[in-house]
Coordinates of C-alpha atoms in Angstrom, one line a residue:
Chain A
M231 CA -26.2 7.9 -3.0
K232 CA -25.5 4.3 -2.3
A233 CA -22.0 2.8 -1.6
G234 CA -22.2 0.6 -4.7
N235 CA -23.0 3.7 -6.9
I236 CA -20.2 5.7 -5.4
F237 CA -17.9 2.8 -6.1
V238 CA -19.0 2.5 -9.8
F239 CA -18.7 6.3 -10.2
S240 CA -15.2 6.4 -8.7
M241 CA -14.1 3.4 -10.8
R242 CA -15.3 5.3 -13.9
A243 CA -13.4 8.3 -12.9
L244 CA -10.2 6.4 -12.3
S245 CA -10.5 4.5 -15.6
G246 CA -11.2 7.8 -17.3
Y247 CA -7.5 8.8 -16.7
P248 CA -5.7 5.5 -17.2
A249 CA -2.1 6.8 -17.4
R250 CA -2.4 8.7 -14.1
T251 CA -4.1 5.8 -12.4
L252 CA -1.6 3.3 -13.5
L253 CA 1.3 5.4 -12.3
V254 CA -0.2 5.7 -8.9
L255 CA -1.0 2.0 -8.8
L256 CA 2.6 1.3 -9.7
A257 CA 4.0 3.5 -7.0
M258 CA 1.7 1.8 -4.4
A259 CA 2.5 -1.6 -5.7
I260 CA 6.2 -1.0 -5.5
G261 CA 5.9 0.3 -2.0
V262 CA 3.9 -2.7 -0.8
A263 CA 6.1 -5.2 -2.6
S264 CA 9.3 -3.7 -1.2
V265 CA 8.0 -4.0 2.3
M266 CA 7.1 -7.6 1.8
L267 CA 10.2 -8.6 -0.1
L268 CA 12.6 -6.9 2.3
T269 CA 10.9 -8.5 5.3
S270 CA 10.9 -11.8 3.6
L271 CA 14.6 -11.6 3.1
G272 CA 15.1 -10.7 6.7
E273 CA 12.8 -13.5 7.8
G274 CA 14.6 -15.8 5.4
A275 CA 17.9 -15.0 7.0
R276 CA 16.4 -15.7 10.4
R277 CA 15.1 -19.0 9.3
Y278 CA 18.4 -19.9 7.6
V279 CA 20.3 -19.3 10.8
N280 CA 17.6 -21.3 12.7
R281 CA 17.9 -24.2 10.4
E282 CA 21.7 -24.2 10.5
F283 CA 21.6 -24.4 14.2
T284 CA 18.9 -27.0 14.5
S285 CA 20.8 -29.1 12.0
L286 CA 23.5 -29.4 14.7
G287 CA 21.0 -31.1 17.0
T288 CA 18.9 -29.3 19.4
H289 CA 20.6 -29.6 22.8
I290 CA 24.2 -28.6 22.2
L291 CA 26.6 -26.7 24.5
F292 CA 29.9 -25.2 23.5
V293 CA 32.7 -25.0 26.0
L294 CA 35.3 -22.4 25.2
P295 CA 38.5 -21.7 27.1
G296 CA 38.7 -18.4 28.7
R297 CA 36.0 -16.4 30.5
S298 CA 33.9 -13.9 28.7
E299 CA 32.4 -12.4 31.8
T300 CA 34.4 -9.8 33.7
T301 CA 33.0 -10.1 37.2
G302 CA 35.8 -9.3 39.7
G303 CA 39.5 -8.9 39.1
P304 CA 41.1 -7.6 36.0
P305 CA 39.2 -8.7 32.9
P306 CA 41.0 -11.5 31.2
L307 CA 41.0 -11.3 27.5
L308 CA 38.8 -13.9 25.9
G309 CA 40.8 -17.0 25.0
Q310 CA 43.8 -15.9 27.0
T311 CA 43.9 -18.0 30.1
P312 CA 46.7 -19.6 32.0
R313 CA 45.0 -22.9 31.8
D314 CA 44.1 -24.6 28.6
L315 CA 41.1 -26.7 28.1
T316 CA 42.6 -30.2 27.8
L317 CA 41.5 -33.6 26.6
E318 CA 41.4 -34.7 30.2
D319 CA 39.0 -32.0 31.0
A320 CA 36.8 -33.2 28.1
L321 CA 37.0 -36.8 29.3
A322 CA 36.1 -35.8 32.8
L323 CA 32.8 -34.3 31.5
T324 CA 31.7 -37.6 30.1
R325 CA 31.1 -39.0 33.6
N326 CA 28.2 -36.5 34.2
P327 CA 24.7 -38.0 34.0
S328 CA 23.1 -35.1 32.2
I329 CA 25.7 -35.2 29.4
A330 CA 25.2 -37.7 26.6
K331 CA 28.2 -37.0 24.4
V332 CA 31.4 -35.0 24.5
G333 CA 33.2 -34.0 21.4
P334 CA 36.6 -32.3 22.0
I335 CA 37.8 -30.3 19.1
V336 CA 41.2 -29.3 17.9
V337 CA 41.4 -27.2 14.8
G338 CA 44.3 -26.3 12.6
S339 CA 45.4 -26.0 9.1
A340 CA 47.9 -28.3 7.5
P341 CA 49.0 -29.4 4.0
V342 CA 47.5 -32.6 2.8
S343 CA 49.1 -34.5 0.0
W344 CA 48.5 -37.6 -2.0
N345 CA 50.4 -38.9 -5.0
G346 CA 52.2 -35.6 -5.5
K347 CA 49.0 -33.5 -5.1
D348 CA 49.2 -31.0 -2.3
R349 CA 46.6 -28.8 -0.6
E350 CA 46.2 -26.7 2.5
V351 CA 43.2 -28.0 4.4
T352 CA 41.4 -27.4 7.7
I353 CA 42.1 -30.3 10.0
L354 CA 39.6 -31.1 12.6
G355 CA 40.7 -33.4 15.5
T356 CA 37.9 -35.0 17.4
T357 CA 36.3 -38.3 18.6
A358 CA 33.7 -40.7 17.3
D359 CA 31.0 -38.9 19.3
M360 CA 31.3 -35.9 17.0
F361 CA 29.5 -37.9 14.4
E362 CA 26.2 -37.7 16.3
I363 CA 26.7 -34.3 17.9
R364 CA 27.1 -32.6 14.6
Q365 CA 24.6 -35.0 12.9
L366 CA 27.0 -35.8 10.2
A367 CA 26.4 -38.3 7.4
M368 CA 28.8 -40.7 5.7
G369 CA 29.0 -40.9 1.9
Q370 CA 31.4 -43.8 1.9
G371 CA 33.2 -45.9 4.5
R372 CA 32.9 -45.1 8.2
F373 CA 33.6 -42.3 10.7
L374 CA 36.4 -42.3 13.3
P375 CA 36.3 -45.6 15.3
V376 CA 35.2 -45.6 19.0
Q377 CA 38.4 -45.9 20.9
D378 CA 40.4 -44.3 23.8
P379 CA 40.5 -40.6 22.8
S380 CA 44.0 -40.3 24.2
I381 CA 45.5 -42.6 21.6
G382 CA 46.2 -41.1 18.2
T383 CA 45.8 -43.4 15.3
G384 CA 46.5 -42.8 11.7
V385 CA 43.0 -42.7 10.3
A386 CA 41.2 -39.9 8.5
V387 CA 37.7 -39.0 7.3
I388 CA 37.7 -36.5 4.5
G389 CA 35.1 -34.1 3.2
H390 CA 33.6 -34.8 -0.2
K391 CA 35.2 -31.7 -1.8
I392 CA 38.7 -32.8 -0.7
K393 CA 37.9 -36.2 -2.0
T394 CA 37.2 -34.9 -5.5
E395 CA 40.0 -32.5 -5.5
I396 CA 42.7 -34.9 -4.5
F397 CA 41.4 -38.3 -5.7
G398 CA 39.2 -37.2 -8.6
N399 CA 36.8 -39.9 -9.6
G400 CA 39.1 -42.6 -8.3
S401 CA 38.5 -44.5 -5.0
A402 CA 39.8 -42.8 -1.9
L403 CA 38.9 -45.4 0.7
G404 CA 42.0 -47.2 2.0
E405 CA 44.4 -44.8 0.4
W406 CA 47.2 -43.3 2.5
I407 CA 47.4 -39.6 2.6
R408 CA 50.1 -37.4 4.1
I409 CA 49.2 -34.6 6.5
Q410 CA 52.2 -32.5 7.2
D411 CA 54.7 -35.3 7.8
R412 CA 52.4 -38.1 9.0
R413 CA 50.6 -40.7 7.2
F414 CA 46.9 -41.3 7.6
R415 CA 44.7 -43.9 6.0
V416 CA 41.3 -42.7 4.6
I417 CA 38.5 -44.7 6.2
G418 CA 35.5 -42.6 5.3
I419 CA 34.2 -39.8 3.1
L420 CA 31.5 -37.4 4.5
A421 CA 28.3 -37.1 2.6
P422 CA 27.8 -33.7 1.0
K423 CA 25.8 -31.7 3.6
G424 CA 26.7 -28.2 2.7
Q425 CA 27.5 -25.5 5.2
S426 CA 27.2 -26.0 8.9
I427 CA 27.4 -22.7 10.8
G428 CA 30.2 -21.3 8.6
L429 CA 32.3 -24.4 8.5
D430 CA 32.3 -26.1 5.1
M431 CA 32.0 -29.7 6.0
G432 CA 33.0 -30.7 2.5
D433 CA 36.3 -29.0 2.8
L434 CA 38.0 -30.6 5.8
V435 CA 39.8 -33.6 7.1
I436 CA 38.8 -35.2 10.4
I437 CA 41.3 -37.2 12.4
P438 CA 41.4 -38.5 15.9
V439 CA 41.8 -35.7 18.5
A440 CA 45.1 -37.1 19.9
S441 CA 46.6 -37.3 16.4
A442 CA 45.6 -33.7 15.8
Q443 CA 47.2 -32.7 19.1
S444 CA 50.5 -34.2 18.3
L445 CA 50.3 -32.9 14.7
F446 CA 49.9 -29.4 15.9
N447 CA 52.0 -30.0 18.9
T448 CA 49.5 -28.8 21.5
S449 CA 47.6 -30.1 24.4
A450 CA 45.0 -27.4 24.3
L451 CA 41.5 -27.9 22.8
F452 CA 40.0 -25.4 20.6
R453 CA 36.6 -26.1 22.2
I454 CA 34.4 -28.9 23.4
M455 CA 31.0 -29.6 22.0
I456 CA 28.6 -31.3 24.4
E457 CA 25.3 -32.9 23.7
A458 CA 23.0 -32.9 26.7
K459 CA 20.8 -36.0 27.3
H460 CA 17.6 -34.0 26.9
R461 CA 16.6 -30.5 26.1
D462 CA 15.6 -30.1 29.7
D463 CA 19.1 -31.2 30.8
I464 CA 20.8 -28.3 29.1
Q465 CA 20.9 -26.0 32.1
E466 CA 21.9 -28.8 34.4
A467 CA 24.6 -29.9 31.9
K468 CA 25.9 -26.3 31.8
E469 CA 26.2 -26.1 35.6
A470 CA 27.8 -29.6 35.7
V471 CA 30.4 -28.5 33.1
L472 CA 31.2 -25.3 35.0
K473 CA 31.5 -27.3 38.3
T474 CA 33.7 -30.1 36.9
I475 CA 36.1 -27.7 35.1
R476 CA 36.3 -25.4 38.2
E477 CA 37.3 -28.4 40.3
R478 CA 39.9 -29.4 37.8
H479 CA 41.2 -25.8 37.3
D480 CA 41.9 -25.1 41.0
G481 CA 38.6 -23.4 41.7
E482 CA 38.8 -20.9 38.8
D483 CA 36.0 -20.3 36.4
D484 CA 38.2 -19.9 33.3
I485 CA 35.9 -21.3 30.7
T486 CA 32.8 -20.1 28.9
V487 CA 29.8 -22.3 28.3
I488 CA 27.4 -21.2 25.6
T489 CA 24.2 -23.1 25.0
Q490 CA 22.9 -23.4 21.5
D491 CA 19.7 -21.8 22.7
A492 CA 21.5 -18.7 23.8
I493 CA 23.3 -18.3 20.5
L494 CA 20.1 -19.0 18.6
S495 CA 18.1 -16.5 20.6
T496 CA 20.8 -13.9 20.1
F497 CA 20.8 -14.4 16.4
D498 CA 17.0 -14.4 16.5
R499 CA 16.9 -11.1 18.2
I500 CA 19.5 -9.6 15.9
L501 CA 17.8 -10.8 12.7
T502 CA 14.3 -9.8 13.9
A503 CA 15.6 -6.3 14.6
L504 CA 17.2 -6.3 11.2
T505 CA 14.0 -7.4 9.6
L506 CA 12.0 -4.7 11.3
T507 CA 14.6 -2.1 10.4
V508 CA 14.4 -3.1 6.8
A509 CA 10.7 -3.1 6.9
G510 CA 10.7 0.4 8.3
I511 CA 12.9 1.6 5.5
A512 CA 10.6 0.0 3.0
A513 CA 7.6 1.6 4.7
I514 CA 9.0 5.0 3.7
S515 CA 8.3 4.0 0.1
L516 CA 4.7 3.3 1.2
A517 CA 4.5 6.8 2.7
V518 CA 5.9 8.2 -0.6
A519 CA 3.2 6.3 -2.5
G520 CA 0.6 7.8 -0.1
I521 CA 1.9 11.3 -0.8
L522 CA 1.8 10.5 -4.5
I523 CA -1.8 9.6 -4.2
M524 CA -2.5 12.9 -2.4
N525 CA -0.7 14.7 -5.2
V526 CA -2.5 13.0 -8.0
M527 CA -5.9 13.4 -6.2
L528 CA -5.2 17.1 -5.8
I529 CA -4.4 17.4 -9.5
S530 CA -7.5 15.4 -10.2
V531 CA -9.6 17.7 -8.0
S532 CA -8.4 20.8 -9.8
Q533 CA -8.8 19.2 -13.2
R534 CA -12.3 18.0 -12.4
K535 CA -13.5 21.3 -10.9
S536 CA -16.3 21.7 -13.3
E537 CA -17.4 18.1 -12.7
I538 CA -17.5 18.7 -9.0
G539 CA -19.4 22.0 -9.5
L540 CA -21.9 20.1 -11.7
L541 CA -22.3 17.4 -9.1
K542 CA -23.1 20.0 -6.6
A543 CA -25.5 21.8 -9.0
V544 CA -27.5 18.6 -9.5
G545 CA -27.7 18.2 -5.8
A546 CA -24.7 16.4 -4.5
T547 CA -24.0 17.3 -0.9
G548 CA -20.5 18.1 0.3
S549 CA -20.3 14.8 2.1
Q550 CA -21.3 12.9 -1.1
V551 CA -18.5 14.7 -3.0
L552 CA -16.1 13.9 -0.1
R553 CA -17.1 10.2 -0.3
V554 CA -16.6 10.0 -4.0
F555 CA -13.0 11.3 -3.7
L556 CA -12.2 9.2 -0.7
T557 CA -13.5 6.1 -2.4
E558 CA -11.2 6.9 -5.3
A559 CA -8.2 7.2 -3.0
A560 CA -9.3 3.9 -1.3
I561 CA -9.6 2.1 -4.6
L562 CA -6.2 3.4 -5.7
S563 CA -4.5 2.2 -2.5
M564 CA -6.3 -1.1 -2.3
T565 CA -5.7 -2.0 -6.0
G566 CA -2.1 -0.8 -5.6
A567 CA -1.7 -3.1 -2.5
I568 CA -3.1 -6.1 -4.3
L569 CA -0.8 -5.4 -7.3
G570 CA 2.0 -5.2 -4.7
L571 CA 1.1 -8.6 -3.3
V572 CA 1.2 -10.1 -6.7
L573 CA 4.5 -8.3 -7.4
A574 CA 6.0 -9.5 -4.1
Y575 CA 5.0 -13.1 -4.6
S576 CA 6.4 -13.2 -8.1
G577 CA 9.6 -11.6 -6.8
L578 CA 9.7 -14.3 -4.2
G579 CA 9.3 -16.9 -6.9
V580 CA 12.3 -15.5 -8.7
I581 CA 14.4 -15.4 -5.5
L582 CA 13.4 -19.0 -4.7
R583 CA 14.4 -20.0 -8.2
L584 CA 17.8 -18.3 -8.0
F585 CA 18.5 -19.4 -4.4
P586 CA 16.6 -22.6 -3.8
D587 CA 18.4 -23.2 -0.5
F588 CA 17.6 -19.9 1.1
P589 CA 14.4 -20.2 3.0
V590 CA 12.7 -16.9 2.0
H591 CA 9.3 -16.5 3.3
I592 CA 6.9 -13.6 3.4
P593 CA 5.7 -13.4 7.0
A594 CA 1.9 -13.1 7.5
W595 CA 2.4 -10.0 9.6
S596 CA 4.2 -8.2 6.9
V597 CA 1.4 -8.9 4.4
L598 CA -1.2 -7.6 6.8
A599 CA 0.9 -4.7 7.9
S600 CA 1.9 -3.5 4.4
V601 CA -1.7 -3.8 3.0
F602 CA -3.1 -2.1 6.0
T603 CA -0.5 0.7 5.9
A604 CA -1.2 1.1 2.1
Q605 CA -4.9 1.5 2.8
L606 CA -4.3 3.8 5.7
T607 CA -1.8 6.1 3.9
G608 CA -4.1 6.1 0.8
I609 CA -7.1 7.2 2.7
L610 CA -5.2 9.5 5.0
F611 CA -3.6 11.3 2.1
G612 CA -6.9 11.2 0.2
V613 CA -8.7 13.2 2.9
L614 CA -7.1 16.5 2.1
P615 CA -7.9 16.5 -1.6
A616 CA -11.4 15.1 -0.9
R617 CA -12.1 17.8 1.6
R618 CA -10.9 20.4 -0.9
A619 CA -13.3 19.0 -3.5
A620 CA -16.2 19.0 -1.0
A621 CA -15.5 22.5 0.0
L622 CA -15.3 23.8 -3.6
D623 CA -17.6 26.7 -4.4
P624 CA -19.9 25.5 -7.1
V625 CA -20.1 29.0 -8.7
Q626 CA -16.4 29.2 -9.2
A627 CA -16.1 25.5 -10.1
L628 CA -18.7 25.9 -12.9
S629 CA -17.3 29.2 -14.3
R630 CA -14.3 27.3 -15.6
R631 CA -14.9 26.1 -19.1
Chain B
M132 CA -43.5 30.7 -5.9
I133 CA -40.2 32.6 -5.4
R134 CA -39.8 35.8 -3.4
L135 CA -36.5 37.6 -3.2
S136 CA -36.6 40.5 -0.8
H137 CA -33.8 43.1 -0.5
I138 CA -31.1 40.8 -1.7
H139 CA -27.6 42.1 -1.6
R140 CA -24.6 40.2 -2.8
I141 CA -21.2 41.8 -2.1
F142 CA -17.9 40.4 -3.3
K143 CA -14.7 41.5 -1.8
V144 CA -12.0 42.2 -4.4
G145 CA -8.9 43.0 -2.5
E146 CA -9.8 46.0 -0.3
E147 CA -12.8 47.0 -2.4
E148 CA -16.3 45.8 -2.0
V149 CA -18.1 45.1 -5.2
Y150 CA -21.9 45.1 -5.3
A151 CA -22.9 42.3 -7.6
L152 CA -26.5 42.7 -6.5
K153 CA -27.9 45.8 -4.9
D154 CA -31.2 45.5 -3.0
V155 CA -32.9 43.2 -5.5
S156 CA -36.5 42.3 -4.7
L157 CA -38.4 40.1 -7.0
E158 CA -41.5 38.0 -7.1
L159 CA -41.9 35.1 -9.5
S160 CA -45.0 33.1 -9.9
S161 CA -45.3 29.5 -10.5
G162 CA -45.2 28.4 -14.2
D163 CA -43.8 31.7 -15.3
Y164 CA -41.3 32.2 -18.2
I165 CA -38.8 34.8 -17.4
S166 CA -35.7 36.1 -19.2
V167 CA -33.0 38.0 -17.5
M168 CA -30.9 40.2 -19.7
G169 CA -28.2 42.8 -19.3
P170 CA -24.6 43.5 -20.1
S171 CA -21.7 41.5 -18.7
G172 CA -21.2 42.3 -15.0
S173 CA -24.7 43.5 -14.5
G174 CA -25.3 40.8 -11.9
K175 CA -27.6 38.5 -13.9
S176 CA -25.4 35.5 -13.4
T177 CA -25.2 36.2 -9.7
L178 CA -28.9 36.5 -9.5
L179 CA -29.2 33.1 -11.3
N180 CA -26.7 31.5 -8.9
I181 CA -28.6 32.8 -5.9
L182 CA -31.9 31.6 -7.3
G183 CA -30.3 28.2 -7.9
L184 CA -28.8 28.1 -4.4
L185 CA -25.3 27.9 -5.8
D186 CA -24.5 31.1 -4.0
R187 CA -25.7 32.8 -0.8
P188 CA -26.8 36.4 -0.6
T189 CA -24.9 38.7 1.7
S190 CA -28.2 39.9 3.1
G191 CA -31.9 39.6 2.3
T192 CA -34.2 36.7 2.2
Y193 CA -35.1 34.1 -0.4
E194 CA -38.4 32.3 -0.1
F195 CA -38.9 29.3 -2.4
E196 CA -42.4 27.8 -2.5
K197 CA -43.2 29.6 0.7
D198 CA -40.2 28.2 2.6
D199 CA -37.5 30.6 3.7
I200 CA -34.4 28.8 2.3
T201 CA -31.9 31.6 2.9
S202 CA -30.6 30.1 6.1
L203 CA -30.7 26.4 5.2
S204 CA -27.5 24.4 5.7
N205 CA -25.3 23.5 2.7
Q206 CA -26.6 20.0 3.0
D207 CA -30.3 21.0 2.9
Q208 CA -29.7 23.5 0.1
A209 CA -28.1 20.6 -1.9
L210 CA -31.4 18.7 -1.3
V211 CA -33.4 21.6 -2.6
R212 CA -31.2 21.8 -5.7
R213 CA -31.5 18.1 -6.2
N214 CA -35.3 17.8 -5.9
R215 CA -36.7 21.2 -7.0
I216 CA -34.2 22.9 -9.3
G217 CA -32.8 21.9 -12.7
F218 CA -29.8 23.7 -14.3
V219 CA -28.9 24.1 -17.9
F220 CA -25.6 25.7 -18.7
Q221 CA -24.0 27.4 -21.6
F222 CA -21.1 24.9 -21.6
F223 CA -23.4 21.9 -21.0
H224 CA -21.2 20.6 -18.2
L225 CA -21.6 17.0 -19.1
I226 CA -19.1 14.6 -17.5
P227 CA -17.0 13.6 -20.5
R228 CA -16.3 10.0 -19.5
L229 CA -19.9 9.1 -18.9
T230 CA -22.4 8.2 -21.6
A231 CA -25.4 10.4 -22.3
A232 CA -27.6 8.0 -20.3
E233 CA -25.2 8.0 -17.4
N234 CA -25.1 11.8 -17.3
V235 CA -28.8 11.9 -17.2
E236 CA -28.9 9.3 -14.5
L237 CA -26.6 11.2 -12.2
P238 CA -29.2 13.1 -10.2
L239 CA -31.1 9.9 -9.6
I240 CA -28.0 8.2 -8.4
L241 CA -27.3 11.1 -6.0
A242 CA -30.8 10.7 -4.8
G243 CA -30.2 7.1 -4.0
M244 CA -32.9 5.8 -6.4
D245 CA -33.0 2.1 -7.1
P246 CA -31.5 1.1 -10.4
R247 CA -34.6 -0.8 -11.5
E248 CA -36.5 2.5 -11.2
R249 CA -33.7 4.6 -12.7
K250 CA -33.2 2.9 -16.0
P251 CA -36.8 3.2 -17.4
R252 CA -36.9 6.8 -16.2
V253 CA -33.7 7.7 -18.0
A254 CA -34.7 5.9 -21.1
E255 CA -38.0 7.8 -21.1
A256 CA -36.3 11.2 -20.6
L257 CA -33.9 10.5 -23.5
D258 CA -36.8 9.3 -25.7
V259 CA -38.8 12.5 -25.1
L260 CA -35.8 14.6 -26.2
G261 CA -35.2 12.5 -29.3
L262 CA -31.9 11.0 -27.9
K263 CA -33.0 7.4 -27.8
D264 CA -30.3 6.2 -30.2
R265 CA -27.7 8.4 -28.5
A266 CA -28.0 6.9 -25.0
K267 CA -24.7 5.0 -25.2
H268 CA -22.7 7.9 -26.7
R269 CA -20.2 9.9 -24.8
P270 CA -20.5 13.7 -25.0
D271 CA -17.6 14.0 -27.4
Q272 CA -19.6 11.9 -29.8
L273 CA -22.6 14.2 -29.8
S274 CA -23.3 17.5 -31.5
G275 CA -23.7 20.7 -29.5
G276 CA -27.5 20.5 -29.8
Q277 CA -27.5 16.9 -28.7
R278 CA -25.3 17.7 -25.7
Q279 CA -27.6 20.5 -24.6
R280 CA -30.6 18.2 -24.9
V281 CA -28.8 15.6 -22.7
A282 CA -28.2 18.4 -20.2
I283 CA -31.9 19.3 -20.4
A284 CA -32.8 15.7 -19.8
R285 CA -30.5 15.7 -16.8
A286 CA -32.1 18.9 -15.5
T287 CA -35.6 17.6 -15.8
I288 CA -35.1 14.0 -14.7
M289 CA -35.9 14.8 -11.0
R290 CA -39.1 16.6 -12.2
P291 CA -38.1 20.0 -10.7
S292 CA -40.5 22.9 -10.4
L293 CA -37.8 25.4 -11.5
I294 CA -35.4 25.4 -14.4
L295 CA -32.5 27.8 -14.6
A296 CA -30.9 28.2 -17.9
D297 CA -27.7 30.2 -18.2
E298 CA -27.2 31.2 -21.9
P299 CA -28.5 27.8 -23.0
T300 CA -28.1 28.7 -26.7
G301 CA -24.8 30.6 -26.3
N302 CA -22.7 27.8 -27.6
L303 CA -25.1 26.5 -30.3
D304 CA -25.7 27.3 -33.9
R305 CA -29.0 29.0 -34.7
H306 CA -30.8 25.9 -35.7
S307 CA -30.0 23.7 -32.7
G308 CA -30.4 26.8 -30.5
S309 CA -34.0 27.3 -31.5
D310 CA -34.5 23.5 -31.0
V311 CA -33.3 23.9 -27.5
V312 CA -35.4 27.0 -26.8
E313 CA -38.5 25.1 -28.1
I314 CA -37.8 22.2 -25.7
L315 CA -37.4 24.6 -22.8
E316 CA -40.6 26.4 -23.7
N317 CA -42.4 23.1 -24.0
L318 CA -41.3 22.3 -20.5
N319 CA -42.6 25.6 -19.3
R320 CA -45.9 24.9 -21.0
S321 CA -46.1 21.8 -18.9
G322 CA -46.0 23.9 -15.8
I323 CA -42.3 24.2 -14.9
T324 CA -41.1 27.7 -14.1
L325 CA -38.4 28.7 -16.5
I326 CA -35.7 31.4 -16.0
I327 CA -33.3 32.1 -18.9
V328 CA -30.3 34.3 -18.6
T329 CA -29.3 35.5 -22.1
H330 CA -27.5 38.1 -24.1
D331 CA -29.7 37.4 -27.1
P332 CA -32.5 40.0 -27.3
A333 CA -34.5 37.8 -29.7
L334 CA -34.5 35.0 -27.1
G335 CA -35.2 37.4 -24.3
E336 CA -38.3 38.8 -26.0
R337 CA -39.8 35.4 -26.3
A338 CA -40.3 35.2 -22.5
R339 CA -43.5 36.3 -21.0
R340 CA -41.6 38.5 -18.6
S341 CA -38.2 39.9 -19.2
I342 CA -36.0 41.5 -16.6
V343 CA -33.2 43.8 -17.6
M344 CA -30.3 44.4 -15.1
T345 CA -27.5 46.9 -14.9
D346 CA -25.0 47.4 -12.1
G347 CA -26.6 44.8 -9.8
S348 CA -30.1 46.3 -9.9
I349 CA -33.2 45.7 -11.9
L350 CA -33.5 48.3 -14.5
A351 CA -36.7 47.2 -16.2
D352 CA -39.2 44.5 -15.7
H353 CA -41.5 44.0 -18.7
R354 CA -44.6 41.9 -19.1
Q355 CA -44.9 40.8 -22.6
G356 CA -47.2 43.1 -24.6
N357 CA -47.5 45.7 -21.9
P358 CA -44.0 47.1 -21.1
S359 CA -43.7 48.9 -17.9
P360 CA -40.7 50.9 -16.7

């Protein structure tokens, strides 16, 4: 009996019981599709985080006050340190050759008002360098002017959401807004750029760092963002930052420097683990589909007893009967897997339509793995019923009417 | 052609041993026409199953065309069934989802024959049995007589030397039953050994040799015209 003939025979057998076949196919398809869709969501989350970080620029370091390592001495709580990170610390860093740009950051929340309208807004105090470090884009006007960072001037750059909420459709450029009790002139409006690692760039007001310090009455910086000259300089820049600050802080390492790479790779690890976990959970549904195939094949074997007996009577060997039933299981799982692929890709299309910004993507490995697993479970669970069919005693099989 | 010597077939039913066949020895010559009769449970079906290699005797030897086939593996016995034995059953045992032609084709497919060779052979077999215009019909679209003729076409498509028929007319009306018997007898006339198991004395007496069984043993073995105890 040739492979092609077995295939045709098995196909006829499957199409002879359409309801049963369709149900098994559906189960298999759902299993395969859920593996692929869930991994695509996990993979999408990973890509999303990746994209958010690279949108910041690729060689960024963050300097945070306080030490997150606890080597030696009583562990200081993160962020609690006798010495603040100051604007002078930030300016001292600019002199290092491996550092291209330094953006000190002061963050706070304050009421912003104009023409009787009042709104609580996140205020970001920084310098002109931040424009390039965060790769911002202007909608109108210009960013903070390049000037001595220690001088606070009354200028402000506002996010596009703030602009619409306070000024509506009118012009905002050149208008004077009041932040707390100080007056600032609007010199620029940020272009809508969406989220940037959790901070909504449309919903904030940017003012010079010195103005923010006096506004919030603090000399401490929230953090410093640093752009290294090159990707290769990141490690050197990190050491330079630690060294410079240690010198300025009486020989104490009381800051934490995080490179963007480190954050990125941490997220990457977390999200990859997440994706694999989710894929594992979805794989259970594949196993369930495999067991369903076994179940249906077992029913099929007992329903087709007389057919199997007949096949044996007309000279089918045990191994031929085995192959017929294994082929049926293989066809079921393969067709189910292909349907699953179709289902997954149409599901992906729906997700892309609903969330066009979310970079969902079915990774190649998940396609291969789910189709392969589907095949494997199908055949694995097909063995038992097929063996049962092959071992069937023809006399008993034929005595059934 | 066939020699059974001291065949026993014992079934275990719970603790009890049931003798389906008790020391049966039988010699059948090539081209013979034999009927096997007897009440239910007399062992005639078991005898047929053993002759057809669907069952193995508990002891004794079975020679088929001078080969001892008692000890052949399942695989080799399947080949003997495929090439040398044709079965006709009371309940036809056609595969319901396949057409008449496909049912007839089945043994050829199992034998791995080329489709170009298969098709004309199937068409010819159906033609001989007057089923030419029924080739594309499924069993449920055929009458009982037609179904049995399809089954006979399937049994003969491999050109076997032995045909085993288990109550071939048991499920047919008188008219199509006698049709089927005629077809089988014609096959016998062309040289194929024919063994029919039946309850029907009228059918049993048509055979040139008729064997009567009770309780797993051969009670009588008549040659037509000269009965012998």
